[in-house]
Short mmCIF file of C-alpha atoms and ligand atoms in Angstrom, two decimals:
data_model
loop_
_atom_site.label_atom_id
_atom_site.label_comp_id
_atom_site.label_asym_id
_atom_site.label_seq_id
_atom_site.Cartn_x
_atom_site.Cartn_y
_atom_site.Cartn_z
CA UNK A 234 4.53 46.49 12.12
CA UNK A 235 2.46 43.39 11.11
CA UNK A 236 1.67 40.94 13.36
CA UNK A 237 0.36 36.96 12.23
CA UNK A 238 -3.05 35.80 13.34
CA UNK A 239 -2.80 33.88 16.37
CA UNK A 240 -4.61 30.37 15.77
CA UNK A 241 -6.72 29.45 18.43
CA UNK A 242 -7.25 25.45 18.69
CA UNK A 243 -10.52 24.49 19.94
CA UNK A 244 -10.26 21.19 21.72
CA UNK A 245 -11.70 18.57 19.40
CA UNK A 246 -11.42 20.96 16.17
CA UNK A 247 -9.50 19.97 12.95
CA UNK A 248 -7.96 22.66 11.55
CA UNK A 249 -5.71 22.10 8.53
CA UNK A 250 -3.44 25.19 7.36
CA UNK A 251 -2.83 23.55 4.05
CA UNK A 252 -3.85 20.05 2.42
CA UNK A 253 -1.54 17.20 1.97
CA UNK A 254 -0.17 15.70 -1.30
CA UNK A 255 -3.13 13.48 -3.12
CA UNK A 256 -2.89 9.79 -4.31
CA UNK A 257 -5.12 7.86 -6.26
CA UNK A 258 -5.62 4.14 -5.51
CA UNK A 259 -7.71 2.32 -7.89
CA UNK A 260 -9.03 -1.41 -7.24
CA UNK A 261 -9.47 -4.18 -9.52
CA UNK A 262 -11.04 -6.99 -7.80
CA UNK A 263 -10.61 -10.14 -9.66
CA UNK A 264 -8.17 -13.17 -9.46
CA UNK A 265 -7.65 -16.29 -11.41
CA UNK A 266 -8.08 -17.90 -7.83
CA UNK A 267 -7.98 -17.32 -4.36
CA UNK A 268 -5.13 -17.70 -2.78
CA UNK A 269 -5.67 -19.34 1.00
CA UNK A 270 -4.02 -16.82 2.83
CA UNK A 271 -5.65 -13.74 1.26
CA UNK A 272 -8.13 -11.40 2.89
CA UNK A 273 -7.88 -8.33 0.33
CA UNK A 274 -11.22 -7.72 -1.56
CA UNK A 275 -10.39 -10.04 -4.17
CA UNK A 276 -13.03 -12.64 -6.10
CA UNK A 277 -12.13 -15.55 -8.46
CA UNK A 278 -13.23 -15.14 -11.67
CA UNK A 279 -11.69 -17.63 -14.01
CA UNK A 280 -13.00 -16.53 -17.35
CA UNK A 281 -12.95 -13.15 -18.87
CA UNK A 282 -13.57 -10.30 -16.44
CA UNK A 283 -16.63 -7.75 -17.04
CA UNK A 284 -13.64 -5.33 -17.96
CA UNK A 285 -15.87 -2.52 -19.98
CA UNK A 286 -18.61 -2.61 -17.50
CA UNK A 287 -16.06 -2.23 -14.59
CA UNK A 288 -14.09 0.60 -16.04
CA UNK A 289 -17.04 2.65 -16.70
CA UNK A 290 -18.18 2.21 -13.31
CA UNK A 291 -14.92 3.34 -12.19
CA UNK A 292 -15.05 6.59 -14.11
CA UNK A 293 -18.70 7.38 -12.65
CA UNK A 294 -17.22 6.89 -9.16
CA UNK A 295 -14.32 9.15 -10.09
CA UNK A 296 -16.48 11.84 -11.76
CA UNK A 297 -18.93 11.51 -8.58
CA UNK A 298 -15.75 12.26 -6.43
CA UNK A 299 -14.33 15.01 -8.14
CA UNK A 300 -16.03 17.84 -6.11
CA UNK A 301 -14.16 16.42 -3.27
CA UNK A 302 -10.45 17.11 -4.99
CA UNK A 303 -11.36 20.06 -6.89
CA UNK A 304 -8.03 21.94 -8.07
CA UNK A 305 -5.98 19.34 -6.48
CA UNK A 306 -3.15 17.55 -8.30
CA UNK A 307 -2.45 13.59 -7.89
CA UNK A 308 1.31 12.90 -7.22
CA UNK A 309 0.62 9.07 -7.83
CA UNK A 310 -1.56 6.41 -9.12
CA UNK A 311 -1.64 2.61 -7.90
CA UNK A 312 -3.62 0.32 -9.67
CA UNK A 313 -3.92 -2.78 -7.19
CA UNK A 314 -6.17 -5.63 -6.48
CA UNK A 315 -7.05 -8.21 -6.53
CA UNK A 316 -4.98 -9.11 -10.06
CA UNK A 317 -5.00 -5.73 -12.35
CA UNK A 318 -2.67 -7.55 -14.95
CA UNK A 319 -6.13 -9.65 -15.62
CA UNK A 320 -6.95 -6.50 -17.44
CA UNK A 321 -6.20 -6.06 -20.94
CA UNK A 322 -3.03 -3.34 -21.80
CA UNK A 323 -6.03 -1.48 -23.63
CA UNK A 324 -8.22 -1.55 -20.69
CA UNK A 325 -5.27 -0.24 -18.46
CA UNK A 326 -4.60 2.79 -21.36
CA UNK A 327 -8.38 3.53 -21.42
CA UNK A 328 -8.44 3.71 -17.34
CA UNK A 329 -5.55 6.04 -17.27
CA UNK A 330 -6.67 8.24 -20.39
CA UNK A 331 -10.25 8.82 -18.58
CA UNK A 332 -8.48 9.41 -15.30
CA UNK A 333 -6.06 11.65 -17.00
CA UNK A 334 -9.16 13.58 -18.62
CA UNK A 335 -10.54 14.18 -15.29
CA UNK A 336 -7.78 14.56 -12.60
CA UNK A 337 -4.38 16.75 -13.06
CA UNK A 338 -1.52 14.53 -12.79
CA UNK A 339 1.79 15.83 -11.77
CA UNK A 340 4.35 15.67 -14.28
CA UNK A 341 6.62 12.43 -13.76
CA UNK A 342 3.61 11.03 -11.95
CA UNK A 343 4.33 7.41 -10.67
CA UNK A 344 1.80 4.87 -11.68
CA UNK A 345 2.26 1.46 -10.53
CA UNK A 346 0.27 -1.78 -11.63
CA UNK A 347 0.47 -4.77 -9.59
CA UNK A 348 0.74 -7.76 -11.86
CA UNK A 349 0.81 -11.67 -11.07
CA UNK A 350 3.28 -14.00 -12.90
CA UNK A 351 0.39 -16.05 -13.62
CA UNK A 352 -0.93 -13.37 -16.00
CA UNK A 353 2.58 -13.33 -17.61
CA UNK A 354 3.03 -12.67 -21.23
CA UNK A 355 6.02 -10.56 -22.61
CA UNK A 356 4.29 -8.45 -24.81
CA UNK A 357 1.27 -7.90 -22.28
CA UNK A 358 3.89 -6.51 -19.51
CA UNK A 359 5.69 -4.37 -22.26
CA UNK A 360 2.00 -3.00 -23.45
CA UNK A 361 1.14 -1.96 -19.89
CA UNK A 362 4.41 0.26 -20.00
CA UNK A 363 2.80 1.73 -23.43
CA UNK A 364 -0.33 2.29 -21.87
CA UNK A 365 1.10 4.59 -19.17
CA UNK A 366 2.43 2.44 -16.50
CA UNK A 367 5.59 3.64 -15.07
CA UNK A 368 6.48 0.79 -12.03
CA UNK A 369 5.12 -2.88 -12.26
CA UNK A 370 4.81 -4.54 -8.80
CA UNK A 371 5.27 -8.40 -9.32
CA UNK A 372 3.65 -10.56 -6.65
CA UNK A 373 6.13 -13.33 -6.67
CA UNK A 374 5.95 -14.37 -2.86
CA UNK A 375 8.61 -16.93 -3.68
CA UNK A 376 10.84 -18.42 -6.14
CA UNK A 377 10.55 -22.14 -4.98
CA UNK A 378 7.92 -24.55 -6.58
CA UNK A 379 6.97 -26.31 -3.53
CA UNK A 380 6.42 -23.28 -1.49
CA UNK A 381 4.32 -21.57 -4.07
CA UNK A 382 2.04 -24.54 -4.35
CA UNK A 383 1.99 -24.80 -0.02
CA UNK A 384 0.56 -21.03 -0.55
CA UNK A 385 -1.71 -21.63 -3.37
CA UNK A 386 -0.13 -19.55 -5.91
CA UNK A 387 -1.50 -20.09 -9.85
CA UNK A 388 2.17 -19.51 -10.91
CA UNK A 389 5.28 -21.44 -10.83
CA UNK A 390 9.04 -20.23 -10.14
CA UNK A 391 9.62 -20.33 -13.66
CA UNK A 392 7.03 -17.97 -14.66
CA UNK A 393 8.07 -15.81 -11.83
CA UNK A 394 11.70 -15.75 -13.04
CA UNK A 395 10.23 -14.80 -16.48
CA UNK A 396 7.91 -12.02 -15.13
CA UNK A 397 10.60 -10.22 -13.07
CA UNK A 398 13.10 -10.57 -15.99
CA UNK A 399 10.74 -8.47 -18.04
CA UNK A 400 9.67 -6.11 -15.25
CA UNK A 401 13.74 -5.70 -15.02
CA UNK A 402 14.02 -5.00 -19.19
CA UNK A 403 10.69 -3.22 -19.94
CA UNK A 404 10.44 -0.63 -16.72
CA UNK A 405 12.59 1.77 -15.36
CA UNK A 406 11.39 0.72 -11.71
CA UNK A 407 9.87 -2.31 -10.58
CA UNK A 408 9.06 -4.07 -7.22
CA UNK A 409 8.78 -7.83 -6.28
CA UNK A 410 6.46 -8.46 -3.70
CA UNK A 411 8.16 -11.55 -1.51
CA UNK A 412 6.71 -13.23 1.76
CA UNK A 413 8.54 -15.40 4.44
CA UNK A 414 7.91 -17.66 7.09
CA UNK A 415 5.61 -19.84 4.77
CA UNK A 416 4.52 -23.30 5.59
CA UNK A 417 7.29 -25.99 6.04
CA UNK A 418 10.12 -23.36 5.17
CA UNK A 419 13.76 -23.53 6.47
CA UNK A 420 16.17 -20.75 6.64
CA UNK A 421 18.02 -22.42 3.83
CA UNK A 422 14.98 -22.03 1.39
CA UNK A 423 14.27 -18.41 2.51
CA UNK A 424 18.05 -17.75 1.83
CA UNK A 425 17.54 -19.73 -1.78
CA UNK A 426 14.68 -16.83 -2.30
CA UNK A 427 16.70 -14.13 -1.18
CA UNK A 428 19.57 -15.07 -3.73
CA UNK A 429 16.73 -15.57 -6.68
CA UNK A 430 15.11 -12.24 -5.71
CA UNK A 431 18.50 -10.28 -5.48
CA UNK A 432 20.12 -11.82 -8.64
CA UNK A 433 17.84 -9.65 -10.60
CA UNK A 434 19.08 -6.41 -8.59
CA UNK A 435 15.53 -5.10 -8.11
CA UNK A 436 14.95 -1.43 -7.14
CA UNK A 437 12.58 -2.07 -4.63
CA UNK A 438 11.45 -5.39 -2.76
CA UNK A 439 8.61 -5.99 -0.32
CA UNK A 440 9.04 -8.65 1.96
CA UNK A 441 5.97 -9.71 4.24
CA UNK A 442 5.73 -12.12 7.62
CA UNK A 443 3.08 -14.39 6.23
CA UNK A 444 -0.25 -13.84 8.44
CA UNK A 445 -2.95 -15.90 9.32
CA UNK A 446 -5.84 -13.89 8.43
CA UNK A 447 -9.42 -14.37 10.01
CA UNK A 448 -11.97 -15.87 7.29
CA UNK A 449 -9.28 -17.36 5.09
CA UNK A 450 -8.79 -20.83 3.91
CA UNK A 451 -5.35 -20.89 5.99
CA UNK A 452 -7.47 -19.54 9.12
CA UNK A 453 -9.77 -22.62 8.77
CA UNK A 454 -7.05 -25.22 8.46
CA UNK A 455 -3.66 -23.78 9.30
CA UNK A 456 -0.62 -25.04 8.01
CA UNK A 457 2.32 -25.79 10.08
CA UNK A 458 4.13 -22.39 10.44
CA UNK A 459 7.68 -21.61 11.15
CA UNK A 460 7.81 -20.71 14.81
CA UNK A 461 8.90 -17.18 16.18
CA UNK A 462 12.29 -17.83 16.87
CA UNK A 463 12.84 -19.38 12.88
CA UNK A 464 10.65 -16.23 11.56
CA UNK A 465 12.85 -13.88 13.69
CA UNK A 466 16.09 -15.34 12.25
CA UNK A 467 14.25 -15.10 9.04
CA UNK A 468 13.83 -11.37 9.63
CA UNK A 469 17.47 -10.82 10.52
CA UNK A 470 18.53 -12.36 7.13
CA UNK A 471 16.42 -10.33 5.08
CA UNK A 472 17.69 -7.33 6.98
CA UNK A 473 21.39 -8.28 6.59
CA UNK A 474 21.00 -9.65 2.75
CA UNK A 475 19.21 -6.43 1.56
CA UNK A 476 21.06 -4.13 3.54
CA UNK A 477 24.81 -5.82 1.87
CA UNK A 478 22.80 -5.72 -1.34
CA UNK A 479 22.52 -1.97 -1.70
CA UNK A 480 18.58 -1.99 -0.34
CA UNK A 481 17.50 0.17 2.56
CA UNK A 482 14.88 -0.92 4.52
CA UNK A 483 12.80 2.29 4.73
CA UNK A 484 9.26 0.97 6.09
CA UNK A 485 8.91 -2.25 8.44
CA UNK A 486 7.92 -4.20 4.94
CA UNK A 487 9.85 -2.13 2.31
CA UNK A 488 13.25 -2.12 0.78
CA UNK A 489 14.66 0.36 -1.65
CA UNK A 490 17.75 1.71 -3.71
CA UNK A 491 18.19 5.32 -3.56
CA UNK A 492 15.53 7.12 -5.69
CA UNK A 493 13.58 4.01 -5.84
CA UNK A 494 11.12 4.10 -2.87
CA UNK A 495 7.55 4.05 -3.67
CA UNK A 496 6.26 7.38 -3.61
CA UNK A 497 2.57 6.13 -3.63
CA UNK A 498 3.14 4.05 -0.46
CA UNK A 499 5.23 6.70 0.99
CA UNK A 500 2.45 8.88 0.73
CA UNK A 501 0.16 6.82 2.75
CA UNK A 502 2.79 6.32 5.51
CA UNK A 503 3.14 9.99 5.73
CA UNK A 504 -0.38 10.61 6.28
CA UNK A 505 -0.91 12.27 3.12
CA UNK A 506 -4.50 12.26 1.12
CA UNK A 507 -5.84 9.59 -1.06
CA UNK A 508 -8.71 8.88 -3.38
CA UNK A 509 -9.61 5.10 -3.64
CA UNK A 510 -11.94 4.44 -6.24
CA UNK A 511 -13.15 0.55 -7.34
CA UNK A 512 -14.77 -2.14 -5.24
CA UNK A 513 -13.72 -1.67 -1.50
CA UNK A 514 -11.50 0.74 -2.19
CA UNK A 515 -10.89 2.82 1.09
CA UNK A 516 -10.04 6.61 1.02
CA UNK A 517 -8.87 9.35 3.20
CA UNK A 518 -9.54 12.83 2.27
CA UNK A 519 -8.53 16.12 4.02
CA UNK A 520 -10.29 19.36 4.15
CA UNK A 521 -9.77 22.65 5.94
CA UNK A 522 -11.75 21.70 8.96
CA UNK A 523 -12.21 17.96 8.80
CA UNK A 524 -10.59 14.29 7.58
CA UNK A 525 -12.83 11.91 6.23
CA UNK A 526 -12.59 8.23 5.53
CA UNK A 527 -14.67 6.70 2.73
CA UNK A 528 -15.27 3.06 1.60
CA UNK A 529 -16.72 1.74 -1.58
CA UNK A 530 -19.15 -1.00 -1.85
CA UNK A 531 -17.13 -4.30 -1.43
CA UNK A 532 -18.98 -6.63 -3.99
CA UNK A 533 -17.89 -6.19 -7.40
CA UNK A 534 -21.51 -6.69 -8.90
CA UNK A 535 -22.97 -4.16 -6.48
CA UNK A 536 -20.29 -1.83 -6.51
CA UNK A 537 -20.55 -1.49 -10.35
CA UNK A 538 -24.39 -1.10 -10.01
CA UNK A 539 -24.38 1.57 -7.49
CA UNK A 540 -21.09 3.19 -8.79
CA UNK A 541 -23.07 3.82 -12.18
CA UNK A 542 -25.84 5.16 -10.22
CA UNK A 543 -23.18 7.81 -8.76
CA UNK A 544 -23.67 5.95 -5.40
CA UNK A 545 -20.22 4.26 -5.08
CA UNK A 546 -19.62 5.25 -1.30
CA UNK A 547 -20.97 2.85 1.27
CA UNK A 548 -19.58 4.50 4.23
CA UNK A 549 -17.92 7.94 4.88
CA UNK A 550 -17.27 9.20 8.16
CA UNK A 551 -15.27 11.88 9.58
CA UNK A 552 -12.23 10.79 12.09
CA UNK A 553 -12.78 12.35 15.33
CA UNK A 554 -9.98 14.56 16.50
CA UNK A 555 -9.15 12.24 19.39
CA UNK A 556 -8.58 9.39 16.93
CA UNK A 557 -5.70 11.59 14.69
CA UNK A 558 -2.51 10.99 17.05
CA UNK A 559 -3.08 7.09 16.85
CA UNK A 560 -4.09 7.48 12.88
CA UNK A 561 -0.77 9.52 12.23
CA UNK A 562 1.01 7.11 14.39
CA UNK A 563 -0.02 4.05 12.88
CA UNK A 564 1.52 4.84 9.33
CA UNK A 565 4.43 7.46 10.42
CA UNK A 566 5.86 5.15 12.52
CA UNK A 567 6.53 2.58 10.27
CA UNK A 568 9.09 4.80 8.63
CA UNK A 569 12.62 4.26 9.53
CA UNK A 570 13.30 7.62 9.25
CA UNK A 571 10.03 8.64 11.23
CA UNK A 572 8.43 12.02 10.87
CA UNK A 573 9.00 15.69 11.11
CA UNK A 574 7.35 17.12 14.36
CA UNK A 575 5.73 19.75 12.38
CA UNK A 576 4.20 16.92 9.93
CA UNK A 577 2.12 16.08 12.57
CA UNK A 578 0.23 19.22 13.26
CA UNK A 579 0.51 20.05 9.50
CA UNK A 580 -1.22 16.43 8.77
CA UNK A 581 -3.53 15.98 11.53
CA UNK A 582 -4.71 19.64 12.35
CA UNK A 583 -3.98 18.79 16.08
CA UNK A 584 -1.47 20.54 18.27
CA UNK A 585 1.98 19.14 19.43
CA UNK A 586 0.20 18.97 23.00
CA UNK A 587 -1.80 16.41 21.69
CA UNK A 588 1.08 13.90 21.97
CA UNK A 589 3.70 15.50 24.01
CA UNK A 590 3.37 13.56 26.95
CA UNK A 591 3.18 10.15 25.19
CA UNK A 592 6.04 10.77 23.52
CA UNK A 593 7.85 11.49 26.48
CA UNK A 594 6.93 8.46 28.02
CA UNK A 595 7.69 6.43 24.56
CA UNK A 596 11.23 8.32 24.89
CA UNK A 597 11.77 7.17 28.60
CA UNK A 598 11.06 3.48 27.38
CA UNK A 599 13.62 3.58 24.78
CA UNK A 600 10.55 3.04 22.26
CA UNK A 601 11.21 6.46 20.37
CA UNK A 602 14.23 8.54 19.96
CA UNK A 603 14.15 12.51 18.98
CA UNK A 604 16.71 13.67 16.48
CA UNK A 605 16.29 17.43 16.42
CA UNK A 606 12.95 17.93 14.44
CA UNK A 607 12.55 14.37 13.81
CA UNK A 608 10.87 11.49 15.70
CA UNK A 609 11.65 7.80 14.73
CA UNK A 610 11.15 4.43 16.29
CA UNK A 611 14.23 3.02 17.93
CA UNK A 612 15.38 -0.15 16.93
CA UNK A 613 13.63 -2.00 20.39
CA UNK A 614 10.49 0.42 19.27
CA UNK A 615 10.50 -1.57 15.33
CA UNK A 616 10.47 -4.42 17.12
CA UNK A 617 7.53 -3.71 19.23
CA UNK A 618 5.53 -1.56 17.04
CA UNK A 619 2.16 -2.22 17.52
CA UNK A 620 2.66 -1.66 21.36
CA UNK A 621 4.10 1.68 20.69
CA UNK A 622 1.53 2.64 18.29
CA UNK A 623 -1.35 1.83 20.52
CA UNK A 624 0.12 4.14 23.04
CA UNK A 625 -1.24 7.05 20.85
CA UNK A 626 -4.78 5.65 21.35
CA UNK A 627 -7.17 8.18 23.16
C1 SAM B 133 -2.65 -6.57 -2.14
S1 SAM B 133 -1.55 -7.99 -2.37
C2 SAM B 133 -1.98 -8.16 -4.05
C3 SAM B 133 -0.75 -8.61 -4.77
C4 SAM B 133 -1.20 -9.58 -6.37
N1 SAM B 133 -2.45 -9.81 -6.37
C5 SAM B 133 -0.29 -10.89 -5.98
O1 SAM B 133 -0.85 -11.70 -4.93
O2 SAM B 133 0.32 -11.27 -6.96
C6 SAM B 133 -0.20 -7.48 -2.05
C7 SAM B 133 0.94 -8.28 -1.61
O3 SAM B 133 0.69 -8.20 -0.07
C8 SAM B 133 1.16 -9.68 0.22
N2 SAM B 133 0.07 -10.51 0.93
C9 SAM B 133 -0.93 -10.42 0.74
N3 SAM B 133 -1.61 -11.30 2.04
C10 SAM B 133 -0.61 -11.65 3.03
C11 SAM B 133 -0.49 -12.23 4.12
N4 SAM B 133 -1.73 -12.87 4.78
N5 SAM B 133 0.39 -12.38 4.64
C12 SAM B 133 1.30 -11.51 4.36
N6 SAM B 133 1.48 -11.09 2.95
C13 SAM B 133 0.24 -11.32 2.55
C14 SAM B 133 1.92 -10.39 -0.71
O4 SAM B 133 2.87 -10.43 -0.73
C15 SAM B 133 0.91 -9.58 -2.19
O5 SAM B 133 1.86 -9.93 -3.33
S1 SF4 B 134 -3.58 -13.16 -6.33
FE1 SF4 B 134 -3.13 -11.54 -4.55
S2 SF4 B 134 -4.97 -10.66 -4.22
FE2 SF4 B 134 -5.36 -12.49 -5.41
S3 SF4 B 134 -5.84 -14.10 -3.92
FE3 SF4 B 134 -3.88 -14.12 -4.21
S4 SF4 B 134 -2.96 -12.71 -2.52
FE4 SF4 B 134 -5.18 -12.22 -3.20
#
C-alpha cells in the first residue's frame, strides 16, 4: 500500500506545492499632461517620448528577470501607464515581438493596451490591433465636456466617443474606464454618462469612485465633491444600470459580460503571479519556498539607465508568512464570487488554520458567507471591505 507524504508546516514557512499562473505587466510612464487627481507613476511629456531607448531598457529588464520565471508560460500581458497609446504602433509591435521571443505566451493570451482618447486616431488604434494587442482599455472617465475639464483631461467628449466607437469596431473585446463622484457631478449627469457608455454595449466597464490621493494637485486644492450620500446613490445607480444592461459586477469596480472578464486583473485578484517591467512597475513572484515582491526604479530616466545596466529592480523583498493572509484577502475579497478555500493554501503556502478563527469571526459578524468550498464577502462585507480585509492583519 502506498502512502502519500505528510506535509508538516513549520510556522513562519512558505511551502507552495505548485506555482500560480503568471502575467506580465509592462509600464509605459509618460502622459501628454498630468491629471490633477492622478498618483500613478506617470510623467508629463508633451513632445515625442524616447521610445526606442525605453524599449531597449524594457527588454534589458525582461532579460535580467528571465531566470526568475524560467519555464513558465504567461497567461496575460497588460501594457499600462501612463499613456501607452503615446507609443507608436510600430513601437508596440516591437515590444510584443521582443517579449514573445523571450517568454512563452499561452495561445490566445489576452494582451491589453491602455489608450487615452487624447491620442485617438483611427488608423493608430487599428494598427495596435495589427501589432498583436487583443484588448483596448480606454480611459474615458466621463462623456461630459464640463466634467472632463473639471478633472483636467486632455480630451473632450467627442474624442472619447470616437475612441470607444473605434475600439468597438476594431477589437473583439474592450474596456471603458469611467469615474464617478466627480467635482460638482449630479445624479442626472452620472446617468447621462452611463447612457453614453452603455450605448456602445461595452463588453467590460471599470467604474471608479474618484479618490483624492495625497501629493496630487487635487490634494493641494481640493475641488467640491459629491457628499457620501450622493456618492452612495451614484453607486446604487451604477449597480442597477449595469445589471439591467447585462453586465455583471464581478469585482468592486469591474463589470463584464459573460466571457469578457479581464484575465489579467483576475489573476491579480486571485493572487496569481506577475512580473512587472518598466519604470516603477511592481511584481509578485512565487517560488516553492517563498513569495517575493519587487519594484523597479520609479523615475523614467533613472529606470532606463539602471535597466540598461541590468539593474532595473530598486527593491526586492520576501513577503513574511504572517503577512500573506492579509495580502491574499486584499485581493480575493474584492471578487464578488470570493475564492475557493483550497486556493488560499495553494497561493499563499499557508495552512487554512492561519485564517480559520478570523473567518469564523467575520461570518458571525455577517461580513463573510460560505457556500461549500467557496468563501465570499456578503453585501455588508462588500460595503465595509477595508474593515473586513483588515481583520486578516497579523
Ligand atoms: C492607471 S489609470 C491609466 C489610464 C490612462 N492613463 C488614462 O487615464 O486614460 C487607470 C484608471 O484608473 C482610474 N483612476 C486614476 N486615478 C484615479 C483616482 N484618483 N480615483 C479614481 N480612479 C482613478 C481612471 O479611471 C483611469 O482610467
Ligand atoms: S492620463 Fe491616466 S496615467 Fe496619465 S496622468 Fe491622467 S490619469 Fe494619470
